[in-house]
C-alpha positions as semicolon CSV with decimal commas, in nm:
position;residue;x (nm);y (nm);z (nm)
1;X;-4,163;2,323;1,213
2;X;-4,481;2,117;1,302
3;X;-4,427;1,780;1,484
4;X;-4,523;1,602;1,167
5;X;-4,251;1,731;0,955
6;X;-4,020;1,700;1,230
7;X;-4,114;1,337;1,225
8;X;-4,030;1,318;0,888
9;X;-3,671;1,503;0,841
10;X;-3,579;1,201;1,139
11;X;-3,712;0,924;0,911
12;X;-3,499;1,064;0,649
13;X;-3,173;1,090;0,870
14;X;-3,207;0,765;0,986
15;X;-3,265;0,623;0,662
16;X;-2,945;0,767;0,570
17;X;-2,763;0,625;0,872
18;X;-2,911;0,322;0,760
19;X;-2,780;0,369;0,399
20;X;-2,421;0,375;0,553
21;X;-2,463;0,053;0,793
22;X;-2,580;-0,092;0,462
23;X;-2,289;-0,018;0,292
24;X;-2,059;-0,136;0,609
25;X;-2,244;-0,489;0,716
26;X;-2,393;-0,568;0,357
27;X;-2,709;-0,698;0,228
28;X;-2,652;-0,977;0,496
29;X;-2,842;-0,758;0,792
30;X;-3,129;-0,553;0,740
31;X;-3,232;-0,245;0,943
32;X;-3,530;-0,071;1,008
33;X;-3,686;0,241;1,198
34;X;-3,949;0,207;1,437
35;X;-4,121;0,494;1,712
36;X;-3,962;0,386;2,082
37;X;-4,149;0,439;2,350
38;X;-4,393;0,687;2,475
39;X;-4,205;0,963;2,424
40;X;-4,308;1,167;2,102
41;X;-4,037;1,137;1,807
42;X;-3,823;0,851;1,989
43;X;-3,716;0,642;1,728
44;X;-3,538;0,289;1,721
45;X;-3,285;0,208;1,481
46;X;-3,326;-0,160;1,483
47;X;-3,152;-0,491;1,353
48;X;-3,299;-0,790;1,218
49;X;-3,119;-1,154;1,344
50;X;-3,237;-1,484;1,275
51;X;-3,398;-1,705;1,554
52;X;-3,528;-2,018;1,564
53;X;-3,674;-1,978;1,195
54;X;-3,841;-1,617;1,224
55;X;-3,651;-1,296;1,181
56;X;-3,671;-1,064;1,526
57;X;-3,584;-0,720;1,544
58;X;-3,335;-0,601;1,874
59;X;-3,288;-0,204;1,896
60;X;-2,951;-0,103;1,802
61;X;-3,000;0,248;1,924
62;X;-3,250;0,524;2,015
63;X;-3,270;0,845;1,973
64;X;-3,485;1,080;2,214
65;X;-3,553;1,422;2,183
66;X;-3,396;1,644;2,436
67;X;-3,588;2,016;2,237
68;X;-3,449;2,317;2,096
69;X;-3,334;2,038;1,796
70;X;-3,105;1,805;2,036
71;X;-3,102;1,473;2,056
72;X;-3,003;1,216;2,256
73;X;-2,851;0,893;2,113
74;X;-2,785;0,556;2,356
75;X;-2,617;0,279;2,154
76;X;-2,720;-0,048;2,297
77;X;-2,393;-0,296;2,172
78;X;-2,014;-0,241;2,229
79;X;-1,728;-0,301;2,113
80;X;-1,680;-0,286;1,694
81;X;-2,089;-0,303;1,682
82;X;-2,063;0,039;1,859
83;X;-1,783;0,224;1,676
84;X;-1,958;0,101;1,272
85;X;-2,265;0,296;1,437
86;X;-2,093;0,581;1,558
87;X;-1,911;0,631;1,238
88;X;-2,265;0,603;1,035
89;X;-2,418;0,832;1,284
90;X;-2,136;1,073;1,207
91;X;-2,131;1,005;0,825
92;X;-2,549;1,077;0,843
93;X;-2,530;1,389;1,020
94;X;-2,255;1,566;0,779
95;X;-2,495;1,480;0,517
96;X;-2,784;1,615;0,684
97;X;-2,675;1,942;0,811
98;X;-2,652;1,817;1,211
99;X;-2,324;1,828;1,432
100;X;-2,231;1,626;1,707
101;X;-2,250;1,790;2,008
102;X;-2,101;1,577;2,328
103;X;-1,993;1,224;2,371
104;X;-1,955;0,949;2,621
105;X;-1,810;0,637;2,475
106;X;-1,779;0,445;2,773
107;X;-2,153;0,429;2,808
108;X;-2,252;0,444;2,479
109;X;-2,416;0,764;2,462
110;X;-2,378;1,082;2,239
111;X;-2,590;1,408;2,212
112;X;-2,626;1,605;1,864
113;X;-2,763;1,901;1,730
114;X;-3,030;1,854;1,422
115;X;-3,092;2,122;1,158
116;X;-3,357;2,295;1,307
117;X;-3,165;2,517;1,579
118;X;-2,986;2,609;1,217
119;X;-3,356;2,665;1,032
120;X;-3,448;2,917;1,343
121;X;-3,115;3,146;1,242
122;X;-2,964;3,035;1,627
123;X;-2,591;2,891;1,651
124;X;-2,500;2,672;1,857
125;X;-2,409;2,709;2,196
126;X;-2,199;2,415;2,288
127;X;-1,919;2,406;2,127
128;X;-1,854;2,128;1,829
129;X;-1,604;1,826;1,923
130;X;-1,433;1,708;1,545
131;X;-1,450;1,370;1,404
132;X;-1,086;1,317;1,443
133;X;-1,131;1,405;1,862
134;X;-1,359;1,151;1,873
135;X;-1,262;0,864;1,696
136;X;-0,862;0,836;1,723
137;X;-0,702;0,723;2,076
138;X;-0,414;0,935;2,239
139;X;-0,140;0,882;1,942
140;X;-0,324;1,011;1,695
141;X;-0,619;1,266;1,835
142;X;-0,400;1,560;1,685
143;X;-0,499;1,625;1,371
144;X;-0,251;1,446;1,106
145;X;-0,044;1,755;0,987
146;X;0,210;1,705;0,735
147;X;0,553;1,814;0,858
148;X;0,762;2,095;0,742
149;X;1,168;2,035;0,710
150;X;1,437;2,185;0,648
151;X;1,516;2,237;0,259
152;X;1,838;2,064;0,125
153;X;1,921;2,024;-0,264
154;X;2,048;1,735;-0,499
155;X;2,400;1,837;-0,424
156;X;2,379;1,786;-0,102
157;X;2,286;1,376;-0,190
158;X;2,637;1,194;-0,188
159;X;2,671;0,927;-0,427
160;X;2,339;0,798;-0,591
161;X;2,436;0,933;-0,960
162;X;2,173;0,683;-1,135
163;X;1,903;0,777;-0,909
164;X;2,020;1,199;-0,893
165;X;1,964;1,150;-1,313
166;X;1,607;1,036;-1,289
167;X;1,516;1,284;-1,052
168;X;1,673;1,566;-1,254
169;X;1,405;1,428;-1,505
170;X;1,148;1,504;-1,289
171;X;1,310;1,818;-1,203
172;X;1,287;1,983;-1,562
173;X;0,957;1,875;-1,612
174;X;0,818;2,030;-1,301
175;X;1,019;2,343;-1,335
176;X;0,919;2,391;-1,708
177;X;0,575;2,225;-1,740
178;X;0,472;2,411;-2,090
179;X;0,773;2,298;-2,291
180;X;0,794;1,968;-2,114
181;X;0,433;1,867;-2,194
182;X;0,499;2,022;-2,569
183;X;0,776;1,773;-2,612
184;X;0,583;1,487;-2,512
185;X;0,711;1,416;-2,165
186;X;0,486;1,308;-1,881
187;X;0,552;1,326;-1,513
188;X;0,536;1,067;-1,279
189;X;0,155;1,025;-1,046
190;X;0,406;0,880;-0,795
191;X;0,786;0,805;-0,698
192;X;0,848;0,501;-0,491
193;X;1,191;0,477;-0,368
194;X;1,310;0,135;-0,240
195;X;1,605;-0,038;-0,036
196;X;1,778;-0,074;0,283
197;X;1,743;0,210;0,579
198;X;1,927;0,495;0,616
199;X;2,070;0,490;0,220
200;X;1,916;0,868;0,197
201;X;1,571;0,785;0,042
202;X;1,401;1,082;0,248
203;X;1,716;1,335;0,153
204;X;1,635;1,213;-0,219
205;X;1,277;1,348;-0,179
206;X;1,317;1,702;0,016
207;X;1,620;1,768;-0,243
208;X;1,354;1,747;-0,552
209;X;1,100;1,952;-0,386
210;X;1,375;2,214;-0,246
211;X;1,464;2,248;-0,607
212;X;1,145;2,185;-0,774
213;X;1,038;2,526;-0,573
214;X;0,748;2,299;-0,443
215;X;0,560;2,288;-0,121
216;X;0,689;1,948;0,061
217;X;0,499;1,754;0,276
218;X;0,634;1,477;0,474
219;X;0,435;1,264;0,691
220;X;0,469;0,876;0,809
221;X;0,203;0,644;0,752
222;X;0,185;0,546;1,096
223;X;0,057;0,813;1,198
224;X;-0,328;0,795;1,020
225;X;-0,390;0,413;1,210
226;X;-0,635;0,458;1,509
227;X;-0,769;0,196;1,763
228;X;-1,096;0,266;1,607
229;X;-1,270;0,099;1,320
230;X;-1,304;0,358;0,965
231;X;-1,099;0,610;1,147
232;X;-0,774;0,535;0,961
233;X;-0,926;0,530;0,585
234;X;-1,118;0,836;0,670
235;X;-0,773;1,038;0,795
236;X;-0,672;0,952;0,453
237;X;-0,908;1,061;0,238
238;X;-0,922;1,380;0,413
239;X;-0,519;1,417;0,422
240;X;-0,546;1,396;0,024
241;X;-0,843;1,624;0,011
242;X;-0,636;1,857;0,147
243;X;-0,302;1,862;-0,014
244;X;-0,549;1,850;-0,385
245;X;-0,667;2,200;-0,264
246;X;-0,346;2,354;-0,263
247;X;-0,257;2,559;-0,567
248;X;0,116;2,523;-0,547
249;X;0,287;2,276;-0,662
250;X;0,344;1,951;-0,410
251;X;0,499;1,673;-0,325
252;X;0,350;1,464;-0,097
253;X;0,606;1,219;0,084
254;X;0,479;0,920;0,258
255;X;0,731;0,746;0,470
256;X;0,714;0,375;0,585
257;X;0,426;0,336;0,311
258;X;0,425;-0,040;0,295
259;X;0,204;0,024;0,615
260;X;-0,042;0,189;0,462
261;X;-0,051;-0,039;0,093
262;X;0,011;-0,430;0,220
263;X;-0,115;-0,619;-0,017
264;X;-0,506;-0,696;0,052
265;X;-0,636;-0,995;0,190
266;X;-0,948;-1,195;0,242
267;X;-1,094;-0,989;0,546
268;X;-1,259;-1,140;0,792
269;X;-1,197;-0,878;1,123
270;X;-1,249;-0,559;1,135
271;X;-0,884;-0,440;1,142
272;X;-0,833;-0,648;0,793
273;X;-1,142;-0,427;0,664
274;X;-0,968;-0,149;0,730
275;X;-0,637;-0,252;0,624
276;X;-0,787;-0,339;0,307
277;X;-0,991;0,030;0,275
278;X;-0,676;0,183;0,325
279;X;-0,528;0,039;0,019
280;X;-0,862;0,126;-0,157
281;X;-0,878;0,524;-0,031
282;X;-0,514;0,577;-0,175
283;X;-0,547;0,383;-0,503
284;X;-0,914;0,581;-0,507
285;X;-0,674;0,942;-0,467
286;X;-0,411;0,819;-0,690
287;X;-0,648;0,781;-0,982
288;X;-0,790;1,089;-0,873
289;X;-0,462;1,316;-0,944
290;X;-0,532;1,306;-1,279
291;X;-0,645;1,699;-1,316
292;X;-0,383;1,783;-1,048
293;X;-0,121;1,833;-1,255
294;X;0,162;1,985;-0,964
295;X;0,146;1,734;-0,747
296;X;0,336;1,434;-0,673
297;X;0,328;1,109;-0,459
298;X;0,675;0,987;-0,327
299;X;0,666;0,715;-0,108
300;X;0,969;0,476;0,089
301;X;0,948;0,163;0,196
302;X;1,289;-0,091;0,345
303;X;1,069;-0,359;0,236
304;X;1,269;-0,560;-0,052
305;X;1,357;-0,892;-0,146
306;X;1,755;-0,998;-0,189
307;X;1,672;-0,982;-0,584
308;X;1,633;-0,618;-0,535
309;X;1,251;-0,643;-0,610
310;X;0,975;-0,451;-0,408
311;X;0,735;-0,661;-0,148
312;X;0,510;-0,590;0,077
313;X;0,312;-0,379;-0,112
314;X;0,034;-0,433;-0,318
315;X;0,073;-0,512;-0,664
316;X;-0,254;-0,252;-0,791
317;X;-0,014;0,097;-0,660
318;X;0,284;-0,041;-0,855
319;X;0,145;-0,059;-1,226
320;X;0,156;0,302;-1,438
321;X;-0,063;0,577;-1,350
322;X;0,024;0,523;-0,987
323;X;0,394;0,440;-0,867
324;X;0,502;0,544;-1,199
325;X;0,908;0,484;-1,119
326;X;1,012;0,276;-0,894
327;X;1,371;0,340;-0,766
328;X;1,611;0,127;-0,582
329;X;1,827;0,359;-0,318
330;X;2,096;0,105;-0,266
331;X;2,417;0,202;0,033
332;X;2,673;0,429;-0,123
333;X;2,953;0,315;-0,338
334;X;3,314;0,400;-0,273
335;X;3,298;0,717;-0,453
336;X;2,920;0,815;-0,301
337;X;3,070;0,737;0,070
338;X;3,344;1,018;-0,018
339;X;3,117;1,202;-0,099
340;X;2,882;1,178;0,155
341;X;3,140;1,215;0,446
342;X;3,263;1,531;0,248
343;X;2,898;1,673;0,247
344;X;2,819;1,582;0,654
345;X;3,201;1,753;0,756
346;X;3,071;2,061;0,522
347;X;2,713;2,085;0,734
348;X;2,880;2,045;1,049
349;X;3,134;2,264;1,018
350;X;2,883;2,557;0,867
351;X;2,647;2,430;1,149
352;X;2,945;2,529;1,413
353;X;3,075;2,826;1,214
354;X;3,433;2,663;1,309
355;X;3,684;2,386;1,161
356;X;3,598;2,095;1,370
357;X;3,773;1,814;1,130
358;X;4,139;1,824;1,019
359;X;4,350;1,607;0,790
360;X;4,124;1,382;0,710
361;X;4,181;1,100;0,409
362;X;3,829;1,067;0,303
363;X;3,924;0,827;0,037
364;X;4,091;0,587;0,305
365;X;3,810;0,624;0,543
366;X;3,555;0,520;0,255
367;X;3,763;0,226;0,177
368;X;3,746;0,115;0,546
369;X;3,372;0,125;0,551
370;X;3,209;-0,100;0,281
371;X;2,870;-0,169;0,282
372;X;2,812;0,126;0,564
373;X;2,482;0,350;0,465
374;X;2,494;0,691;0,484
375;X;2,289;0,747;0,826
376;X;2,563;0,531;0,960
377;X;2,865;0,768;0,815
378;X;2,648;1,042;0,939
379;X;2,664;0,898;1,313
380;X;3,072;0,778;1,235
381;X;3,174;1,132;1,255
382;X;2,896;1,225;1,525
383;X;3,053;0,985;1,753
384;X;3,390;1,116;1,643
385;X;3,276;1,509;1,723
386;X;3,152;1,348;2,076
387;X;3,461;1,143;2,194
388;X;3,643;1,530;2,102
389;X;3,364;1,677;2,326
390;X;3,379;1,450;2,635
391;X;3,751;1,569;2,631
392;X;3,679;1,923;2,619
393;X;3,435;1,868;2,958
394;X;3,674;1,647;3,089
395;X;3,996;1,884;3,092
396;X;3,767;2,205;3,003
397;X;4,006;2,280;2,735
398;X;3,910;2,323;2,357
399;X;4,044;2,040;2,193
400;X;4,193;2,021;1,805
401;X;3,992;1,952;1,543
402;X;3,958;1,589;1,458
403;X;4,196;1,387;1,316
404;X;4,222;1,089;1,083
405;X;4,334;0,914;1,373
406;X;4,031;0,988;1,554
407;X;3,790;0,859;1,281
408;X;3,943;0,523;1,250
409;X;3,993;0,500;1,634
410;X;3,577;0,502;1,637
411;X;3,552;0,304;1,359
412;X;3,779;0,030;1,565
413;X;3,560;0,084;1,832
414;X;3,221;0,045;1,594
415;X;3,355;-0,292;1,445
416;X;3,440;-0,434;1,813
417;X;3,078;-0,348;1,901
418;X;2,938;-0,492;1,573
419;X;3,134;-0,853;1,632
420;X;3,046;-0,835;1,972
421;X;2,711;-0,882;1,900
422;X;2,731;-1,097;1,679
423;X;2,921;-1,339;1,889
424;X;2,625;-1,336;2,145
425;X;2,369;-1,353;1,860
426;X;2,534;-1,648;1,764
C-alpha cells in the first residue's frame, strides 16, 4: 500500500472515531483531523473550545506510526474525557477491521493493529486483549455469563395458586406453540414478578423453564455496571445478542432489575448517561424480540409501594409488548406455608437419603408463623437441622430426627431475636 493511500484509510478511521465522539458529546463540540508533527502519517484528533471570542483547536490524541500497520495512540485528557475516547477508538476500529493490541490506562496510551498486517495475509502476533478486559474494573472483567441452576418444577412452588395459574398459561403456550398461536393466544415479551424478598419469585421462574423444556438463564443486573463510562450499556447489548442467537427456546431471568430500568432522568454526569442508556439498550432488545418467538424476559424486583403497585422502574418497560404481565409474589398464605415447609422437609430429607424430621404438625407450625416468607421457613427448619447437629458433635451420638418440639423451640428463639432488635431499634 503506497503512503498516500495509507494516508487516506487513517483519514477515514478517524473520521469514524469522530462520527462516534459526535454521537457521545453532540453537535456542541466539533472535532477535526490534522498531520502532528514531523513524523510521516502522525495525525491529531483535535477539539475545538471557545476562547476569548475565537474557536482554538487543543489535540485530544495522536496517533504515530510504529510500521508493520501498528500504531501508537497517547490520549492527552483523563478522567471521563479519556474513557468516551477510548470507547470511540474501540467502536472505530471494530468497524474498520483493526484490533487493539496493548494498553496502558494509567498513562493514557494504547497500541493497535490497522488492517494492513491483515491486507499482507500475516496474523497477528501479539495476542488480542477483549473489550470487556479493558474497560470493566475487577468485579466485572469476567465476561458476564449467565448462570446455570439447578432445575425444579411448579410443584415444587408452595402456595402461590393465582400466580402457579398464570404461569401454567405460559406453560401451554410454550410447550404447544402451533395450536396455541392457531387459537389466538399470544405469549408474553416479558414476565415481571413483584413483591417482598424471599416470597419465591426466582423458584417461580426456574420452575417454568424446567417445565417449559427451555434453556434458563439467570443472571443479576449488578453484575453488567462497570467503573467505566459505556461499558455497562455495551455488556448489555452484547448479553442480548447472545441469548437471540440461540435456537432453543429461553428464558432469560434478570434478577434485581430495577437496577438496570430506574426510571430516566435529566442527565447531567456521566454515570446518569449511562444509567439512562441502560434503560434505552433493553427497551431497544425488548422491541427487538419480536421475530424471536422462544424466548422470554422474566425479571424481579422487591421494589413496591404498600398499594401493591410496582416503582422504581420505568414506566416505558411496563406498557404491552414489553413487561407484558406483571405479577405480584406476595408471602405465603396459611395453606402455601404448609405447603412450603412440606416441600423443604421433602428436599432435605431426599438431599440426606435419611428421615431427619419426625412428628411434625405442619398445620400448627404454619399458624405460628404469619407473615413469614418462604426463604425464612426455608432457614426455620435449617436452624432446626443445626441445633440437632451441634448435638450430634457435642455428644458424637446420632441424634433423633426432629421434633415438633424442636421447631417451635427455634421459632421461640427467632421471635426473642426479632423483639430484641426491635427494642434497640427503638
Amino acid at each position: 500500500m503506497s503512503p498516500q493511500a495509507e494516508d487516506q484509510d487513517m483519514l477515514g478511521f478517524l473520521e469514524k472515531v469522530i462520527i462516534y465522539l459526535q454521537q457521545e458529546f453532540g453537535q456542541g463540540l466539533a472535532f477535526k483531523a490534522v498531520p502532528y508533527g514531523q513524523v510521516h502519517g502522525s495525525y491529531a484528533l483535535t477539539m475545538a473550545y471557545q476562547s476569548h471570542e475565537e474557536v482554538q483547536y487543543n489535540p485530544y490524541f495522536v496517533v504515530s506510526p510504529l510500521g508493520q500497520g501498528r500504531y501508537r495512540i497517547e490520549i492527552f485528557p483523563e478522567g471521563t474525557l479519556r474513557n468516551i475516547a477510548r470507547w470511540a477508538l474501540h467502536e472505530a476500529l471494530i468497524e474498520h477491521g483493526g484490533s487493539l493490541l496493548d494498553d496502558d490506562s494509567r498513562l493514557g496510551k494504547c497500541h493497535i493493529l490497522f488492517p494492513l498486517e491483515k491486507r499482507l495475509g500475516r496474523l497477528a502476533k501479539q495476542p488480542l486483549r477483549e473489550y470487556r478486559e479493558l474497560w470493566t474494573d475487577a468485579q466485572a472483567d469476567k465476561k458476564t455469563e449467565a448462570k446455570n441452576v439447578a432445575p425444579v418444577n411448579l410443584a415444587d412452588v408452595g402456595g402461590l395458586v393465582p400466580i402457579k395459574k398464570e404461569l401454567e398459561y405460559v406453560l401451554w403456550g410454550l410447550n404447544n406453540t402451533d395450536e396455541f398461536m392457531r387459537e389466538g393466544g399470544k405469549l408474553p415479551r416479558g414476565i415481571l414478578l413483584y413483591g417482598p424478598p424471599g416470597c419465591g419469585k426466582t423458584y417461580l421462574a426456574r420452575a417454568l423453564a424446567t417445565e417449559a423444556k427451555s434453556q434458563f438463564m439467570s443472571i443479576d443486573a449488578g453484575d453488567f455496571w462497570s467503573q467505566y463510562h459505556m461499558a455497562a450499556p455495551r455488556k448489555l447489548k452484547e448479553f442480548f445478542a447472545e441469548c437471540k442467537s440461540k435456537k432453543e427456546n429461553l428464558i432469560l431471568y434478570i434478577d434485581e432489575i430495577d437496577v438496570l430500568a430506574a426510571p430516566r432522568t435529566e442527565a447531567t454526569q456521566a454515570a446518569d448517561k449511562d444509567e439512562n442508556r441502560l434503560v434505552s439498550v433493553l427497551l431497544t432488545e425488548m422491541d427487538g424480540m419480536g421475530t424471536k418467538k422462544n424466548m422470554i424476559v422474566m425479571g424481579s424486583t422487591n421494589m413496591h409501594d404498600p398499594r401493591k403497585k410496582i416503582c422504581g422502574i420505568d414506566p416505558a418497560l411496563l406498557r404491552p409488548g414489553r413487561f407484558d404481565k406483571q405479577l405480584y409474589v406476595p408471602p405465603p398464605d396459611e395453606q402455601g406455608r404448609v405447603e412450603v415447609l412440606a416441600i423443604h422437609m421433602r428436599i432435605k430429607e431426599d438431599a440426606a437419603g435419611k428421615q431427619l424430621f419426625q412428628d411434625i404438625d405442619l398445620q400448627a407450625i404454619a399458624e405460628k408463623t404469619c407473615g413469614k416468607t418462604c426463604a425464612d421457613l426455608e432457614q426455620l427448619l435449617a436452624d432446626a437441622l443445626q441445633k440437632r447437629l451441634e448435638k450430634h458433635i457435642a455428644t458424637g451420638h446420632v441424634q433423633p430426627p426432629v421434633t415438633q418440639k424442636g421447631i417451635l423451640d427455634v421459632l421461640s428463639t427467632h421471635h426473642a431475636m426479632k423483639q430484641k432488635i426491635g427494642f434497640q431499634n427503638e
